[in-house]
Coordinates of C-alpha atoms and ligand atoms in Angstrom, one line a residue:
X346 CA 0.0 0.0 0.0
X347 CA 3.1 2.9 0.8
X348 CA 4.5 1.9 -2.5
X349 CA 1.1 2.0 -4.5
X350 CA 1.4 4.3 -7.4
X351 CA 0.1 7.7 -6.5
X352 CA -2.1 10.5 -8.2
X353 CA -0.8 13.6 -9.7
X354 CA -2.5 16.8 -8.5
X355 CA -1.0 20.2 -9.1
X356 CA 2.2 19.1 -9.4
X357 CA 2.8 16.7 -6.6
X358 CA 2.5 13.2 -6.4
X359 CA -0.5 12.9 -3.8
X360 CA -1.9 10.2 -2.3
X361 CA -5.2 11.3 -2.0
X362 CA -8.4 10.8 0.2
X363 CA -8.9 6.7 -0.4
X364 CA -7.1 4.4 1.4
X365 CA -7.8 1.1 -1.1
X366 CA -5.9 0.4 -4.2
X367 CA -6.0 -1.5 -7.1
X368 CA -3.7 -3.6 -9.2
X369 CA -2.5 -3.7 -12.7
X370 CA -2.9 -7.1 -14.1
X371 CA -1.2 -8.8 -17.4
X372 CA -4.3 -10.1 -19.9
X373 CA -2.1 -12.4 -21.2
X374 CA -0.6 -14.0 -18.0
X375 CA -2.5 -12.9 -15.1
X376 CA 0.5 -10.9 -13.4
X377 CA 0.2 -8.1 -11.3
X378 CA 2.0 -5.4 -13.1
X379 CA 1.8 -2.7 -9.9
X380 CA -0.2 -1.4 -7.2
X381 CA -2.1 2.1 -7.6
X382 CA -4.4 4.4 -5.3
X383 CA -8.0 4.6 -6.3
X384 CA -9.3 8.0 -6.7
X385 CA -11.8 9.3 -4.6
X386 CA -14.3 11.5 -6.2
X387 CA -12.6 13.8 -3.2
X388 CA -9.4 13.8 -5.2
X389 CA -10.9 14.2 -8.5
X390 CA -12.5 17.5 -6.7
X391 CA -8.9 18.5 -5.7
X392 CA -7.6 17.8 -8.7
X393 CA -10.6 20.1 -10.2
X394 CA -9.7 23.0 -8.3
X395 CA -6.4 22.6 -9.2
X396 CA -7.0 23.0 -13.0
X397 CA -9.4 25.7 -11.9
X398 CA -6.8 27.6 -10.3
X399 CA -3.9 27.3 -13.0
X400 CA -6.3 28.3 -15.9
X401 CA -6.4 32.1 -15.5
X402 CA -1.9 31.9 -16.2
X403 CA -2.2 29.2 -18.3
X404 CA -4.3 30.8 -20.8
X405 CA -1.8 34.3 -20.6
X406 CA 0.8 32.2 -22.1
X407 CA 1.2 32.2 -26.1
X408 CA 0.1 29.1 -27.6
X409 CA 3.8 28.9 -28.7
X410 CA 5.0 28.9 -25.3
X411 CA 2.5 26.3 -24.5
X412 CA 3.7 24.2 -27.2
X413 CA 7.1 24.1 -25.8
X414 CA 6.0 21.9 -22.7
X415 CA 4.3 19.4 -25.7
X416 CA 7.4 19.2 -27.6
X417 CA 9.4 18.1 -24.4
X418 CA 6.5 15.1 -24.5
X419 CA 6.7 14.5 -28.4
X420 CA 10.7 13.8 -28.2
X421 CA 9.9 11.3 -24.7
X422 CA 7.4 9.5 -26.6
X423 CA 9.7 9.0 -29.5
X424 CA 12.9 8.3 -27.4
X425 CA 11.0 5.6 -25.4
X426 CA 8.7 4.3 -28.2
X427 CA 9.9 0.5 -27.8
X428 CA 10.2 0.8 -23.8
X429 CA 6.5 2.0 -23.8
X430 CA 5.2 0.3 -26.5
X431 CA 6.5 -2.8 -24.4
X432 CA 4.2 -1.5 -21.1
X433 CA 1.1 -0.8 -23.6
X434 CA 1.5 -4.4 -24.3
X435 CA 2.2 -5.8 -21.1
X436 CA -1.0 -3.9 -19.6
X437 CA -3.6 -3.8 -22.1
X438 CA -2.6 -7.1 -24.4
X439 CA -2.3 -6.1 -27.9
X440 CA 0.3 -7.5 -29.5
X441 CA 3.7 -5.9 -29.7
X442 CA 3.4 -3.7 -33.2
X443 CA 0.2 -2.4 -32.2
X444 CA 1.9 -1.7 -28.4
X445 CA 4.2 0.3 -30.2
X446 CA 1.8 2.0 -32.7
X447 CA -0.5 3.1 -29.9
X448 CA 2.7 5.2 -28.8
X449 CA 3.3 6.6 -32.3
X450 CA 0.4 7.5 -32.5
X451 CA 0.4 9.7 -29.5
X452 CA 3.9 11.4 -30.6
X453 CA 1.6 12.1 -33.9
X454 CA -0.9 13.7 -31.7
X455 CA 1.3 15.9 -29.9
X456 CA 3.3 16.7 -32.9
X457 CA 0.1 17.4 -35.1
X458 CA -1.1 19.8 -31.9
X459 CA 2.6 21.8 -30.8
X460 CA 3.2 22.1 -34.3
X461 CA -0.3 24.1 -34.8
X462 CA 0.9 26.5 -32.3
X463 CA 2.1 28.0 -34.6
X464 CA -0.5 27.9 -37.3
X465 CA -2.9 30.8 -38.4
X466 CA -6.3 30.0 -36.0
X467 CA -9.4 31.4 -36.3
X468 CA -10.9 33.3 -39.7
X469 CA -10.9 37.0 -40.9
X470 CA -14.0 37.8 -42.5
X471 CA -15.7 40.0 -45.0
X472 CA -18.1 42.6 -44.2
X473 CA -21.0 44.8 -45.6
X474 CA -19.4 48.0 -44.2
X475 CA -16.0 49.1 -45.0
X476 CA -15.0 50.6 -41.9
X477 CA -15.8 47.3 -40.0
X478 CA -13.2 44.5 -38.9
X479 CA -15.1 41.3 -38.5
X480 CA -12.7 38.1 -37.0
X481 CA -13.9 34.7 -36.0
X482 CA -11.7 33.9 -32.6
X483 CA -11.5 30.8 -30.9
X484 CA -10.9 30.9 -26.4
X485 CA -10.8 28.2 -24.6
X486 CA -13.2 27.3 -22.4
X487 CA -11.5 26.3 -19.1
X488 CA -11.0 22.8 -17.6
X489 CA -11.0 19.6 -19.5
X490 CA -12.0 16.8 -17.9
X491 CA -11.0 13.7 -20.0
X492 CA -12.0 10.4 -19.3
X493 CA -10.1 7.9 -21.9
X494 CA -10.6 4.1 -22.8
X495 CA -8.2 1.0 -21.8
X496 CA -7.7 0.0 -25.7
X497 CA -5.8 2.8 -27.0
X498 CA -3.9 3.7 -23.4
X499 CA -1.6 6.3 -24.2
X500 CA -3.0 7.5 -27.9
X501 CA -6.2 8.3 -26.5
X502 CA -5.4 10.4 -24.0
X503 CA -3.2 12.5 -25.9
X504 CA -6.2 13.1 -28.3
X505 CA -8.1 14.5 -25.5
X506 CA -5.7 16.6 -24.0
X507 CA -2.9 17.9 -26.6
X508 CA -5.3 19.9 -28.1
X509 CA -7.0 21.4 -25.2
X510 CA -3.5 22.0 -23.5
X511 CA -2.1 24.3 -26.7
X512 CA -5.4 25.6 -26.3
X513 CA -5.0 27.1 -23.3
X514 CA -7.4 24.6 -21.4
X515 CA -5.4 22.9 -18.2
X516 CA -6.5 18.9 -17.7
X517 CA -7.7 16.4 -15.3
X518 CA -7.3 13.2 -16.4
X519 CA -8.7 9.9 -15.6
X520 CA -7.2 6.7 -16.8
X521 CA -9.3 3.8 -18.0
X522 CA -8.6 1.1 -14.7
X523 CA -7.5 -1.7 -16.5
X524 CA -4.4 0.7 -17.4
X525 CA -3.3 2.6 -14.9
X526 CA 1.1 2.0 -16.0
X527 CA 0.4 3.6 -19.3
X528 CA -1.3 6.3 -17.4
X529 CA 1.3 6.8 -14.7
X530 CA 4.2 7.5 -17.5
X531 CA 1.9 10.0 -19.3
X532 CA 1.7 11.9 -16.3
X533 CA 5.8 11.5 -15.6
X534 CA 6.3 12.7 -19.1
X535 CA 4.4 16.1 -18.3
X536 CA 5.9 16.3 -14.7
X537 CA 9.3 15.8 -16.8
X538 CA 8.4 18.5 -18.8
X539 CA 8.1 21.2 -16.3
X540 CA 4.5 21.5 -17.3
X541 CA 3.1 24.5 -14.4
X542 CA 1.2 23.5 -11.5
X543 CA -2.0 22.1 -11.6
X544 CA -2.2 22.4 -15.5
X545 CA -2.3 18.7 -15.9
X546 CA -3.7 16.5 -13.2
X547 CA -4.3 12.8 -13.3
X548 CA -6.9 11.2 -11.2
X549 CA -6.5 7.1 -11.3
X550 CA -10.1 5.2 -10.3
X551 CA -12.8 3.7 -11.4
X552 CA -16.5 5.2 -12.4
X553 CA -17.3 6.9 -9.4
X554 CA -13.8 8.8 -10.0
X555 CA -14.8 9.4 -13.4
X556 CA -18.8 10.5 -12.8
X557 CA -16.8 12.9 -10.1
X558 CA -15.4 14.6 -13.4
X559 CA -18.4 15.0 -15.2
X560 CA -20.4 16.2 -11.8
X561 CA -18.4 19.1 -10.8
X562 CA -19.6 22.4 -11.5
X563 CA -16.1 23.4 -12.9
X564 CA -15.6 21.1 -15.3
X565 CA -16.2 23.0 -18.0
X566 CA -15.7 20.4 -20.7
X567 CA -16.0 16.9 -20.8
X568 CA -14.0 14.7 -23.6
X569 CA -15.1 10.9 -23.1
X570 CA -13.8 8.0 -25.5
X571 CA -15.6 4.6 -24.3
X572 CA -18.2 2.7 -24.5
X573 CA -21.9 3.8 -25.4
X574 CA -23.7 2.9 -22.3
X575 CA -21.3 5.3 -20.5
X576 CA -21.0 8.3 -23.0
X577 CA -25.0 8.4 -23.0
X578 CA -24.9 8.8 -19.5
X579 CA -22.6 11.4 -19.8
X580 CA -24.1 13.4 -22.4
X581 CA -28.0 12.7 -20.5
X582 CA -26.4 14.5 -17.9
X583 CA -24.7 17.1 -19.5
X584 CA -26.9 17.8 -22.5
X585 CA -28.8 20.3 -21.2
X586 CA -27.0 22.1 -18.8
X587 CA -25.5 25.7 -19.3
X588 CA -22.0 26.1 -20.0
X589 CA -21.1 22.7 -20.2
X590 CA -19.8 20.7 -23.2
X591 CA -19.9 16.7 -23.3
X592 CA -17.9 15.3 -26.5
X593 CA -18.4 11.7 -26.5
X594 CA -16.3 8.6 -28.5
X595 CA -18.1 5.8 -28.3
X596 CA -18.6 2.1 -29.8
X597 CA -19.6 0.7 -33.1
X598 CA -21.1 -1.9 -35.1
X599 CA -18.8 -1.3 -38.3
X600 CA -19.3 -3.1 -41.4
X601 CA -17.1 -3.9 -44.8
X602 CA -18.8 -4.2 -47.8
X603 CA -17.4 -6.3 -50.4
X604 CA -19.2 -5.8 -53.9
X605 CA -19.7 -8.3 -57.3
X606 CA -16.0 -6.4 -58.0
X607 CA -14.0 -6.5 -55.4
X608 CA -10.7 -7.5 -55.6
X609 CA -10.6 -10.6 -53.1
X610 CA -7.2 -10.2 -52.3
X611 CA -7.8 -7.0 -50.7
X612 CA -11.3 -7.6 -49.6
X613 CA -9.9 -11.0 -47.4
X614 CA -6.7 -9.0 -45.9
X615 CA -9.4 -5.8 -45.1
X616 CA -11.7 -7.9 -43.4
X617 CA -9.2 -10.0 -41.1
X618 CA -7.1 -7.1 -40.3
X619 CA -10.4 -5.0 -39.3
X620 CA -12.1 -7.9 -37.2
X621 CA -9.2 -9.4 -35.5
X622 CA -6.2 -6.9 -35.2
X623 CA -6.6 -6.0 -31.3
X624 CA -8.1 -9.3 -30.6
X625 CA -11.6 -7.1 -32.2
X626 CA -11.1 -4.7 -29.4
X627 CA -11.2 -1.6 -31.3
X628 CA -14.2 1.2 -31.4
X629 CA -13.4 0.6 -35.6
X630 CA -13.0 -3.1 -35.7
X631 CA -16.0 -4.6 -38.0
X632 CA -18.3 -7.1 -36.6
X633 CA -20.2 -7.6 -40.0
X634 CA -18.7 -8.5 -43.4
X635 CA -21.9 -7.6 -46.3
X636 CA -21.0 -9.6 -49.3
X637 CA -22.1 -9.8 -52.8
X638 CA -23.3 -12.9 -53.6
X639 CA -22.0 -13.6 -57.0
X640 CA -18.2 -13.3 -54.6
X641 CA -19.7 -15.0 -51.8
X642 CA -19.0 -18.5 -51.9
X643 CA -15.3 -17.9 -52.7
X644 CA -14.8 -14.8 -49.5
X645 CA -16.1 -16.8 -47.2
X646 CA -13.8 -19.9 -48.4
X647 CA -10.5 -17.9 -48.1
X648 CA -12.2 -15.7 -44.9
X649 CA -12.7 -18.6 -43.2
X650 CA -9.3 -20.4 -43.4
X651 CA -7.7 -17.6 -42.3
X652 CA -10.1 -17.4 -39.5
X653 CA -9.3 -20.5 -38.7
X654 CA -5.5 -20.5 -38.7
X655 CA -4.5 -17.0 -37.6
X656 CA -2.1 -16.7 -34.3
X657 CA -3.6 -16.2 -31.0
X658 CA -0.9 -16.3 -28.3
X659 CA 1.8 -14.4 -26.5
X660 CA 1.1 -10.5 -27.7
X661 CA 5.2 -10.0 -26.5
X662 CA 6.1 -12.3 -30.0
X663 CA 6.1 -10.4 -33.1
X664 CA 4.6 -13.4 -34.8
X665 CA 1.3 -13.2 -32.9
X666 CA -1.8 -11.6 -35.1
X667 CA -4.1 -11.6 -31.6
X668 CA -3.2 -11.2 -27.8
X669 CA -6.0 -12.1 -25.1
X670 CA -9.0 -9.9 -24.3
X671 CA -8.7 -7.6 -21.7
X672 CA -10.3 -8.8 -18.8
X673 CA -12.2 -11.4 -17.5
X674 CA -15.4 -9.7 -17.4
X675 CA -14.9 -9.0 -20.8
X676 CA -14.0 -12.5 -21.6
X677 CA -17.2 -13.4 -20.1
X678 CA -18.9 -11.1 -22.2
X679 CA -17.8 -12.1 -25.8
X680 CA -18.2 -15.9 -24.8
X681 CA -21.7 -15.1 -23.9
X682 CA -22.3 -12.9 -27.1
X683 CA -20.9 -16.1 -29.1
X684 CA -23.1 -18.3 -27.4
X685 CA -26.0 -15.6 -27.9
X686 CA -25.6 -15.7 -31.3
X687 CA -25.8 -19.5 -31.9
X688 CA -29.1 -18.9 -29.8
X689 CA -30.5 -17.2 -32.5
X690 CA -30.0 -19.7 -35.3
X691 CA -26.7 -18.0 -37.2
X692 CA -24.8 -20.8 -39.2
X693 CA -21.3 -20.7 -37.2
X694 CA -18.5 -21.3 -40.1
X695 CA -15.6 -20.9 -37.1
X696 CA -15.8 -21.2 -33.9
X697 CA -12.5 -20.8 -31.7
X698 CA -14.3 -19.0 -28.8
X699 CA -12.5 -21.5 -26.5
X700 CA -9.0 -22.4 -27.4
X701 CA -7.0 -25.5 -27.6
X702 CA -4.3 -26.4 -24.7
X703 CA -1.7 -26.3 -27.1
X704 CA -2.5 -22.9 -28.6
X705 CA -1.6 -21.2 -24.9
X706 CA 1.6 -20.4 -24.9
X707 CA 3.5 -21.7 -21.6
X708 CA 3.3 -19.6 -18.6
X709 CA -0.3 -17.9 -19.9
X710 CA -2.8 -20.5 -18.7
X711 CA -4.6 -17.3 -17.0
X712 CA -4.9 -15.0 -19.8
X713 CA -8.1 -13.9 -21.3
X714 CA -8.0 -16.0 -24.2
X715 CA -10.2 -16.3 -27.3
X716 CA -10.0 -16.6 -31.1
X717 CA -12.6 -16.0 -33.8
X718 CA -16.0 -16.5 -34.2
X719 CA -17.7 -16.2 -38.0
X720 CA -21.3 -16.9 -38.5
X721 CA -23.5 -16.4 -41.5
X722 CA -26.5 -14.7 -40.8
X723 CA -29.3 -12.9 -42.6
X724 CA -28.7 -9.4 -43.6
X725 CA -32.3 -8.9 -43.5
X726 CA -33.0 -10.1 -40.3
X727 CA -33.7 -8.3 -37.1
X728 CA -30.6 -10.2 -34.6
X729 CA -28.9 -9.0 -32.0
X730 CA -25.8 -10.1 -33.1
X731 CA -25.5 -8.1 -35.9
X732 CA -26.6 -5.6 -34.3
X733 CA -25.3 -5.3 -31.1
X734 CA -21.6 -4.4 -30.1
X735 CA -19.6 -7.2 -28.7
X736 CA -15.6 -6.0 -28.9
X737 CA -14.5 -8.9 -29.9
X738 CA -13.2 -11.5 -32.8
X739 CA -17.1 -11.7 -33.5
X740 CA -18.1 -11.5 -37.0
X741 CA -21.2 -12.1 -39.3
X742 CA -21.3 -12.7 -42.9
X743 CA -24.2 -11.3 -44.5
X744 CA -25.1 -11.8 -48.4
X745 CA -26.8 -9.2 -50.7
X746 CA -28.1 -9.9 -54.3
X747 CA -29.1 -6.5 -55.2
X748 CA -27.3 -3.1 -56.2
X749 CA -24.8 -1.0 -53.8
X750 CA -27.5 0.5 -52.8
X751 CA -28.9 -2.5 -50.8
X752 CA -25.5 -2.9 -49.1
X753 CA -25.4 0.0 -47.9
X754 CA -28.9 -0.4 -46.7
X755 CA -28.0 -3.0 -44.8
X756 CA -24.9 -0.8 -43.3
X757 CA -27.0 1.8 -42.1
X758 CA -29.0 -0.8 -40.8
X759 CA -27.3 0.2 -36.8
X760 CA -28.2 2.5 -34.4
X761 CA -24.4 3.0 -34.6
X762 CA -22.2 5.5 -37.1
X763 CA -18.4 4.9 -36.3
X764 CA -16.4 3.2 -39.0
X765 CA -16.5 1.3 -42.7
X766 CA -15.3 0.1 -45.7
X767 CA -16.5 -0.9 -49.1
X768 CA -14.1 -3.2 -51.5
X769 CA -14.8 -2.0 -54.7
X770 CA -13.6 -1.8 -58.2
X771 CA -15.9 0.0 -58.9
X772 CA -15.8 4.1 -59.1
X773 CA -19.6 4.3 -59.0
X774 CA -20.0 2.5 -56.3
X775 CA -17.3 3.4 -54.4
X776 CA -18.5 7.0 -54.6
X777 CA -21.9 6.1 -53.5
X778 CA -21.0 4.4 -50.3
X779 CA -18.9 7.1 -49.5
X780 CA -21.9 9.7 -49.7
X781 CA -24.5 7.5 -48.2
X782 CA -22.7 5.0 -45.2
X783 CA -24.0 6.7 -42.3
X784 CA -20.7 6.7 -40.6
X785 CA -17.7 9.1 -39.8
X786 CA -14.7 6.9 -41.2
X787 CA -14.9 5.5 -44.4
X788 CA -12.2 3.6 -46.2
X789 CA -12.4 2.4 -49.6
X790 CA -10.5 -0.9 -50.7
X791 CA -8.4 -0.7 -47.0
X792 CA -9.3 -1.9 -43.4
X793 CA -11.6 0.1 -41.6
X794 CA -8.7 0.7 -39.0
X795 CA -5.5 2.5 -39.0
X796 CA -6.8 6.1 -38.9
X797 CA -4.3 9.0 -38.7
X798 CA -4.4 11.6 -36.5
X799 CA -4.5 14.5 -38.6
X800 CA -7.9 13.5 -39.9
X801 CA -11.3 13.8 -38.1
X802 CA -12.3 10.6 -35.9
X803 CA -15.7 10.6 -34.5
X804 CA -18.8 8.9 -35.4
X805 CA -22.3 9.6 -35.8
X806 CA -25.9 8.1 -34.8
X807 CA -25.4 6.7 -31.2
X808 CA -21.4 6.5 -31.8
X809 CA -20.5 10.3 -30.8
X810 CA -21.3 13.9 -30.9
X811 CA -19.0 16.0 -31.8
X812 CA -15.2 14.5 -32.7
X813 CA -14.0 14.8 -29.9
X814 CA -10.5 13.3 -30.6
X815 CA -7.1 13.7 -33.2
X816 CA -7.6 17.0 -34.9
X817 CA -11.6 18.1 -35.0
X818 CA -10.8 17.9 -30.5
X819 CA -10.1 21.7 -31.5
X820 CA -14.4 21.8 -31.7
X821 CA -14.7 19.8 -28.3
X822 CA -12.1 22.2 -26.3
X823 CA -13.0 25.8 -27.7
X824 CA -15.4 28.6 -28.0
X825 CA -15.6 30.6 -30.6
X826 CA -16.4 34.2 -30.6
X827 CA -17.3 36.6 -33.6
X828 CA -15.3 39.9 -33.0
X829 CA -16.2 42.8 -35.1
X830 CA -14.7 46.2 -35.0
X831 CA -15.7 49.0 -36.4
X832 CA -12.7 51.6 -37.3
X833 CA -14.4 54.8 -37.9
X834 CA -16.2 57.6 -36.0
X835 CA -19.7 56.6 -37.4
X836 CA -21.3 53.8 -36.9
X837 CA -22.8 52.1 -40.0
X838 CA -24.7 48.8 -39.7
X839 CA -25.3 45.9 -42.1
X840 CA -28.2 44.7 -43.8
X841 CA -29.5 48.3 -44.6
X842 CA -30.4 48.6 -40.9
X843 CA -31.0 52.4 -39.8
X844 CA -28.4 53.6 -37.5
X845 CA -30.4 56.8 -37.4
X846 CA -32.1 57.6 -33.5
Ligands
UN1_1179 C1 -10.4 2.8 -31.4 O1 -11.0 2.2 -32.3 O2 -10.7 2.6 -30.2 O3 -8.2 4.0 -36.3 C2 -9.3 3.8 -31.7 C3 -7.6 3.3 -35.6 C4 -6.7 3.8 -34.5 C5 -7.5 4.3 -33.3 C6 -8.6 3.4 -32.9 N1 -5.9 4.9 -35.0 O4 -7.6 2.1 -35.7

């Protein structure tokens, strides 16, 4: 308990109200990776004032002189990519070159948000009258509460909170609990940094640490990546109120489509890498495959084999494809989803929802092991497991006979909007999905992962409001104003109004 990993509130290493902990556990071996204090929402209230108090400087400062602290981070992350990618492993259990990525992508987040520092913000704009000066300005708006997911450990956060920082915003942070390592070396990178009192704080906990964040009157924004039956709740609560902005990440139910012309090659590589990279466990990874029946036969032939086949095992050996879930709740979860789906007739194709002996490597009997799990089912019909989210190696093939148009019927076909794909050789096609798939990223002849940071990522439907991460976070942690000036003695208006009294 002395030694448990402490939170970092204006600038000190605290321990806080709580007196529990909680541990860091290996998915893919069971091992406690280190002990932490669980937030109180107490703490996260300290933590608030805190970020409340170093706003008023923080926001003085140019957003040059802001950027400076993120560039000490951006060289950290790249000197200590291997290191950390190593940690995102070890705690969250992706396998080793999407450790590493995760960290990449972070350095691309803080480059992408130091670097426009020094970029031209905000618009100057025509008007009616001459003499007037008419600007759109961006401010920020205060504390940023960001409450980030377990999948992406250290990219994630950095979305949230580069942004807001050069913004002028100050953070409180609060780590997903399955990863609270990552989260303790993102907030040693900033204390590294010299970043000023109290303009990043990082709150470890669970829920009640996190519900502390979106509760407190001075939290003046609220940037949440995770799953939908949280980021509702959060958005319920903050919807209405005044003054406060909720930006919300959430899940998905993403499909590929693979049309009469798809190149197969590409249409079998898209669909494994976006169903199975992360062991399914990404907000983008596709649960339903929509394929054209005059391909059908032959996708699901070479699908399935590699469905079959591909590595699950030790995410620490670069020849793994998948590392374990996360947890075992989770692991409870997707088994039941399997078996869910089975319950409502699907025609399972594969079915490696429990593994062999001899697929666990030695020494990871305990990890959260599963492998994939492809059914046929009707596009038509009205199932749960296509339409539900399940974050895992869980994936449905579903056969069309009409037009593009019908595919992408069957798309939309979610009360979800995140992420898709079509697999086309064809331009018209191609050109329709991209205007009508009712989603926020959308890949043609690719995976429906792999985005980069310096596009957009945010869904629509019940997937997100707002984008609240990578560039468009600029929305979530801003306000705009319209300045207008007017340069001469009279005053004139627009729109032919009398200034006459
Ligand atoms: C997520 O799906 O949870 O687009 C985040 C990707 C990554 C981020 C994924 N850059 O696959």
């Amino acid at each position: 308990m002395a030694d448990a990993y402490k939170h970092y509130i204006d600038g000190e290493w605290v321990e806080g109200e709580g007196t529990e902990t909680f541990e860091s556990e290996n998915p893919a071996t069971g091992e406690t990776l280190g002990e932490f204090r669980k937030g109180t929402p107490a703490d996260v209230d300290r933590a608030v004032d805190a970020a409340d108090e170093a706003f008023e400087e923080w926001r003085e400062l140019s957003r040059i002189d802001r950027a400076e602290y993120l560039w000490d981070v951006y060289h950290e992350l790249r000197e200590r990519t291997d290191e950390l990618g190593e940690i995102v492993t070890k705690e969250c259990g992706k396998e080793i070159s999407e450790g590493k990525a995760d960290v990449v992508e972070a350095a691309h987040m803080v480059e992408w948000a130091a670097g426009d520092a020094r970029h031209p913000k905000g618009d100057i704009v025509p008007s009616e009258i001459p003499a007037k000066d008419a600007y759109m300005r961006r401010k920020p708006r205060g504390v940023t509460g960001c409450i980030t997911p377990w999948n992406f450990p250290v990219a994630i956060p950095y979305w949230h909170m580069a942004i807001a920082l050069v913004e002028g915003n100050t953070v409180v942070f609060k780590p997903a609990e399955q990863t609270p390592w990552c989260a303790q070396v993102i907030a040693e990178m900033f204390e590294d940094a010299g970043i000023p009192d109290g303009v990043f704080n990082m709150v470890q906990g669970y829920g009640d640490a996190g519900n502390a964040i979106v509760e407190n009157d001075d939290v003046d924004t609220v940037i949440f990546t995770g799953s939908a039956e949280v980021g509702h709740l959060i958005q319920d609560k903050l919807g209405g109120v005044a003054g406060k902005r909720a930006a919300c990440e959430m899940g998905g139910k993403n499909a590929i489509v693979i049309t009469e012309e798809a190149d197969l090659d590409i249409a079998v590589h898209s669909a494994v890498m976006s169903s199975f990279k992360t062991t399914g466990q990404r907000c983008v990874s596709s649960e339903r495959l929509i394929v054209h029946t005059d391909v059908y036969d032959e996708f699901k032939e070479r699908f399935v084999e590699v469905a079959e086949s591909v590595s699950v095992g030790d995410p620490l050996d670069e020849n793994t494809f998948m590392g374990p879930l996360i947890e075992e709740e989770h692991h409870e979860k997707v088994t039941r989803n399997n078996e869910q789906a089975r319950e409502e007739g699907v025609n399972v194709l594969v079915d490696r929802t429990e593994l062999d002996d001899e697929e666990i490597p030695d020494g990871h009997e305990d990890g959260y092991w599963v492998g994939p799990f492809v059914y046929e089912a009707d596009a038509h019909a009205d199932l749960t497991c296509t339409h539900e989210e399940v974050f895992g190696p869980h994936v449905a093939l579903m056969e069309y006979d009409g037009d593009i148009e019908e595919a992408v019927e069957i798309q939309n076909d979610t009360d979800y909007g995140l992420a898709g794909a079509i697999i086309s050789e064809d331009y018209r096609q191609i050109n329709y999905y991209r205007d009508r798939a009712e989603i926020g990223l959308a890949y043609g002849n690719l995976p429906c992962i792999g985005a980069e940071v310096q596009l957009p990522f945010g869904g629509v439907k019940k997937s997100g409001n707002g984008y609240p991460s990578a560039r468009e976070a600029i929305e979530a942690v801003t306000d705009r104003t319209a300045w207008t000036l007017n340069n001469s003695k009279e005053i004139e208006m627009a729109q032919g109004l009398s200034a006459d009294i």
